[in-house]
Amino acid sequence: MTNEQRVAVVTGASRGIGREIALRLARDGRFVVLVSRSAGPLSEVKALIDDAGGASAVCAVDVGDSGAWQGAVEKIAQERGRLDILVNNAGITRDNLVLRMSDEEFDEVLRVNLKSAFVACRAAARAMMKGRFGRIVNIASTSGVVGNAGQANYAAAKAGLIGLTKSLARELGGKGVTANVVAPGFIETDMTKDLPGEVRDRVLMGMALKRLGTPQDIAAAVSYVSSDDAGFLTGQVICVDGGLTMC
Ligand code: NAP
């Protein structure tokens, strides 16, 4: 790693969208810190990055554990001497209709999908402001923009991410730090693999592009939003959804 190399933290980097974002940012020349709960899969992603001549490190932590997660972000910034890019991508679903949804299902989704992002942004903002450069990219969902039956907890968390991001954009803009949301539509990952056929067909019918997205589609958007070139883009919600919501 050179002194000039930008340091990026990507949560949920062990698989799916986060893995692809991590690979893409490494190809973009970033030093990428790979975060999830499982060290094994993260090491496999690290090996891919190393083989391609990139640079990365593994950080196994539960982002839902606020104390441990805050400590991890502070340690990364301290050890690397900088923190330039933060991609809050880790997420879970606990789907249920509101009338059947338990407090636990609601709280867990809010904790992992929303509070973890708040904790990381707060910890990272200090290092970003010091460097007078920062790119915060929060991965929400079109569910957080237009809602989704059976996902009140998830949609609330993702809508919360949008409010968090816009507030960060206003608070940190004067220090060279941007904050944006990338909101994926339906993307082919473990999260959507059990989607019933009729739901998949209905979704496809409503999409201008008539195909589900790929993790690469999302990684390409994150690559731009986190780049030095995107310095005039902040407080935005970029729906990468094949024309599903046109939000
Ligand atoms: P995925 O394949 O299920 O992967 C989720 C990632 O989050 C994994 O790397 C997982 O790693 C990590 N993770 C989950 N809980 C964690 C925790 N407590 N601490 C640390 N890491 C944790 O999901 P995906 O489809 O790639 O989704 C990625 C993001 O995009 C999520 O925020 C999701 O809401 C959003 N999104 C996805 C879609 C879609 O269609 N797939 C659509 C809209 C938005 P470990 O299990 O190893 O910890």
XYZ file of C-alpha atoms and ligand atoms in Angstrom:
295
model
C 0.000 0.000 0.000
C 1.301 3.455 -0.895
C 0.607 6.545 1.213
C -1.608 7.917 -1.541
C -3.706 4.775 -1.955
C -7.259 5.364 -0.833
C -8.546 3.051 1.903
C -12.052 1.626 1.461
C -14.107 -0.336 3.982
C -16.789 -2.603 2.498
C -19.216 -4.432 4.786
C -20.928 -7.645 3.761
C -17.933 -8.393 1.519
C -18.067 -12.173 1.974
C -20.623 -12.769 -0.783
C -23.210 -11.252 -3.116
C -23.200 -7.528 -3.832
C -20.588 -6.639 -1.197
C -18.092 -9.177 -2.556
C -18.434 -7.692 -6.020
C -18.092 -4.123 -4.704
C -14.896 -5.138 -2.886
C -13.421 -6.767 -6.010
C -14.335 -3.725 -8.087
C -12.866 -1.171 -5.659
C -9.657 -3.236 -5.472
C -9.495 -3.157 -9.295
C -10.014 0.616 -9.038
C -6.765 0.709 -7.017
C -8.190 1.013 -3.498
C -6.842 -0.767 -0.434
C -10.005 -2.635 0.570
C -10.867 -3.748 4.101
C -13.268 -6.676 3.782
C -15.858 -6.881 6.566
C -18.379 -9.584 7.507
C -18.855 -12.092 10.309
C -17.121 -14.975 8.510
C -13.329 -14.871 8.167
C -13.181 -17.915 5.824
C -15.155 -16.478 2.883
C -13.480 -13.077 3.396
C -10.054 -14.734 3.061
C -11.188 -16.245 -0.242
C -12.134 -12.765 -1.506
C -8.787 -11.452 -0.271
C -6.980 -14.221 -2.193
C -8.783 -13.203 -5.394
C -7.748 -9.568 -4.844
C -4.150 -10.562 -4.066
C -3.967 -12.793 -7.179
C -5.102 -9.859 -9.313
C -2.359 -7.646 -7.851
C -4.650 -5.700 -5.508
C -4.369 -4.981 -1.782
C -6.806 -5.826 0.980
C -7.247 -6.898 4.600
C -9.848 -9.022 6.378
C -11.891 -7.773 9.354
C -14.298 -10.354 10.808
C -16.851 -8.577 12.980
C -20.599 -8.523 13.593
C -21.651 -5.029 12.478
C -24.782 -5.425 14.616
C -22.559 -5.388 17.716
C -22.174 -1.598 17.991
C -19.245 -1.588 20.418
C -17.182 -4.135 18.504
C -18.005 -2.532 15.156
C -17.150 1.004 16.254
C -13.858 -0.275 17.684
C -13.082 -2.057 14.408
C -13.653 1.069 12.284
C -11.514 3.189 14.629
C -8.746 0.556 14.510
C -8.807 0.445 10.701
C -8.489 4.238 10.468
C -5.698 4.281 13.032
C -3.707 1.389 11.563
C -4.025 2.547 7.943
C -3.589 6.219 8.841
C -6.639 7.155 6.790
C -10.140 6.073 5.819
C -11.452 7.453 2.534
C -14.365 5.292 1.422
C -17.023 3.578 3.534
C -19.551 1.274 1.882
C -22.245 0.131 4.318
C -23.595 -2.870 2.428
C -24.141 -5.620 5.050
C -27.812 -6.410 5.335
C -30.354 -9.035 6.345
C -34.048 -9.680 5.825
C -36.575 -11.098 8.306
C -39.705 -10.836 6.167
C -43.198 -11.048 7.638
C -46.496 -9.247 7.388
C -46.813 -6.413 9.914
C -49.590 -8.172 11.845
C -47.309 -11.191 12.381
C -43.988 -9.388 12.761
C -42.334 -9.761 16.177
C -40.416 -7.039 17.986
C -37.292 -9.194 17.563
C -37.728 -9.378 13.768
C -38.144 -5.615 13.623
C -35.277 -4.763 15.985
C -32.743 -7.155 14.436
C -33.240 -5.785 10.932
C -32.979 -2.179 12.188
C -29.837 -3.027 14.164
C -27.944 -4.767 11.348
C -29.193 -2.696 8.397
C -29.432 0.800 9.894
C -27.744 1.251 13.275
C -24.550 -0.400 12.011
C -24.319 2.234 9.267
C -24.821 5.059 11.778
C -22.081 3.634 14.022
C -19.643 3.236 11.113
C -20.367 6.670 9.607
C -19.843 8.343 12.970
C -16.525 6.566 13.506
C -15.328 7.061 9.908
C -16.368 10.723 9.656
C -13.606 11.790 12.014
C -10.868 10.270 9.817
C -12.516 11.522 6.630
C -12.808 15.087 7.929
C -9.160 14.984 8.985
C -8.189 13.977 5.442
C -10.670 16.492 3.973
C -11.921 13.729 1.691
C -14.551 11.063 2.121
C -17.036 8.984 0.205
C -19.844 7.387 2.213
C -21.972 4.997 0.184
C -24.932 3.411 1.935
C -26.575 0.478 0.173
C -30.327 0.799 0.672
C -33.022 -0.781 -1.493
C -35.905 0.303 -3.659
C -38.035 -1.185 -0.823
C -36.919 1.797 1.254
C -38.140 4.187 -1.429
C -41.479 2.679 -2.455
C -42.134 0.153 0.368
C -42.754 -3.583 0.009
C -45.493 -5.779 1.496
C -43.936 -8.239 3.945
C -40.866 -6.053 4.486
C -41.981 -3.301 6.881
C -38.855 -3.790 9.023
C -36.490 -3.907 6.035
C -38.170 -0.986 4.223
C -38.094 1.099 7.420
C -34.387 0.387 7.863
C -33.614 1.222 4.238
C -35.713 4.415 4.328
C -33.858 5.275 7.538
C -30.578 4.881 5.673
C -31.759 7.476 3.165
C -32.525 10.007 5.939
C -29.209 9.230 7.642
C -27.309 9.717 4.380
C -28.950 13.027 3.470
C -28.250 14.378 6.970
C -24.601 13.254 6.730
C -24.335 14.921 3.321
C -25.440 18.221 4.863
C -23.243 17.883 7.976
C -20.044 16.777 6.232
C -20.217 18.446 2.810
C -18.095 21.422 3.886
C -15.258 19.044 4.782
C -15.000 17.365 1.383
C -17.031 14.335 2.458
C -19.913 13.173 0.271
C -22.678 10.769 1.307
C -24.954 8.983 -1.142
C -27.295 6.030 -1.300
C -27.205 3.326 -3.931
C -30.588 1.591 -3.918
C -30.581 -1.749 -5.751
C -33.741 -3.272 -7.175
C -33.880 -7.070 -7.551
C -30.355 -8.464 -7.815
C -29.352 -12.128 -8.283
C -27.786 -13.078 -4.906
C -28.423 -15.441 -1.969
C -30.939 -12.861 -0.693
C -33.231 -13.311 -3.713
C -32.530 -16.947 -4.674
C -35.669 -18.255 -2.938
C -38.003 -15.727 -4.589
C -41.117 -17.654 -5.744
C -41.403 -17.952 -9.552
C -44.592 -15.891 -9.741
C -43.042 -13.039 -7.744
C -39.976 -13.090 -10.013
C -42.235 -12.976 -13.118
C -44.247 -10.078 -11.696
C -41.079 -8.136 -10.906
C -39.667 -8.749 -14.381
C -42.901 -7.547 -15.990
C -42.609 -4.217 -14.141
C -39.009 -3.638 -15.132
C -38.027 -1.589 -18.174
C -34.928 -3.750 -18.733
C -36.729 -7.133 -18.250
C -33.875 -8.773 -16.347
C -32.771 -9.048 -12.738
C -29.661 -7.082 -11.871
C -26.231 -8.544 -11.160
C -23.880 -7.668 -8.292
C -21.625 -6.182 -10.994
C -24.376 -3.677 -11.913
C -24.339 -2.378 -8.342
C -20.532 -2.472 -8.034
C -20.208 -0.283 -11.135
C -22.450 2.389 -9.572
C -20.537 2.243 -6.272
C -17.254 2.522 -8.164
C -18.339 5.854 -9.629
C -20.018 7.259 -6.508
C -16.890 6.476 -4.450
C -14.463 7.885 -7.019
C -12.566 11.161 -6.817
C -14.522 12.211 -9.927
C -17.838 12.149 -8.032
C -16.955 15.150 -5.854
C -20.077 17.162 -6.777
C -22.516 14.320 -6.087
C -23.948 14.204 -2.578
C -27.211 13.495 -0.770
C -28.483 11.479 -3.730
C -30.452 8.247 -3.925
C -29.363 6.352 -7.023
C -31.798 3.560 -7.829
C -30.000 0.841 -9.794
C -33.071 -1.236 -10.521
C -33.445 -1.807 -14.256
C -36.180 0.804 -14.418
C -38.420 -0.889 -11.824
C -39.305 2.181 -9.767
C -37.909 5.110 -11.774
C -37.714 6.751 -8.342
P -26.339 -11.458 0.833
O -25.888 -12.200 -0.367
O -27.288 -12.093 1.778
O -25.025 -10.997 1.657
C -25.169 -10.278 2.829
C -23.796 -9.875 3.339
O -23.952 -9.175 4.578
C -22.906 -11.064 3.610
O -21.583 -10.747 3.252
C -23.024 -11.236 5.111
O -21.849 -11.813 5.614
C -23.124 -9.788 5.559
N -23.730 -9.651 6.874
C -25.006 -9.979 7.238
N -25.183 -9.735 8.539
C -24.004 -9.239 9.011
C -23.572 -8.803 10.291
N -24.384 -8.823 11.370
N -22.285 -8.378 10.432
C -21.452 -8.363 9.370
N -21.817 -8.752 8.124
C -23.081 -9.190 7.959
O -26.994 -10.053 0.449
P -26.907 -9.203 -0.913
O -28.029 -9.593 -1.756
O -25.523 -9.232 -1.429
O -27.255 -7.763 -0.331
C -26.255 -6.813 -0.006
C -26.946 -5.502 0.351
O -27.751 -5.074 -0.749
C -27.880 -5.606 1.550
O -27.824 -4.433 2.321
C -29.245 -5.729 0.909
O -30.268 -5.256 1.749
C -29.070 -4.845 -0.311
N -30.022 -5.152 -1.382
C -30.015 -6.364 -2.002
C -30.937 -6.613 -3.018
C -30.982 -7.925 -3.751
O -31.883 -8.079 -4.603
N -30.086 -8.858 -3.525
C -31.865 -5.635 -3.368
C -31.850 -4.414 -2.710
C -30.913 -4.186 -1.720
P -21.787 -12.931 6.757
O -23.054 -13.717 6.735
O -20.565 -13.682 6.358
O -21.588 -12.161 8.018
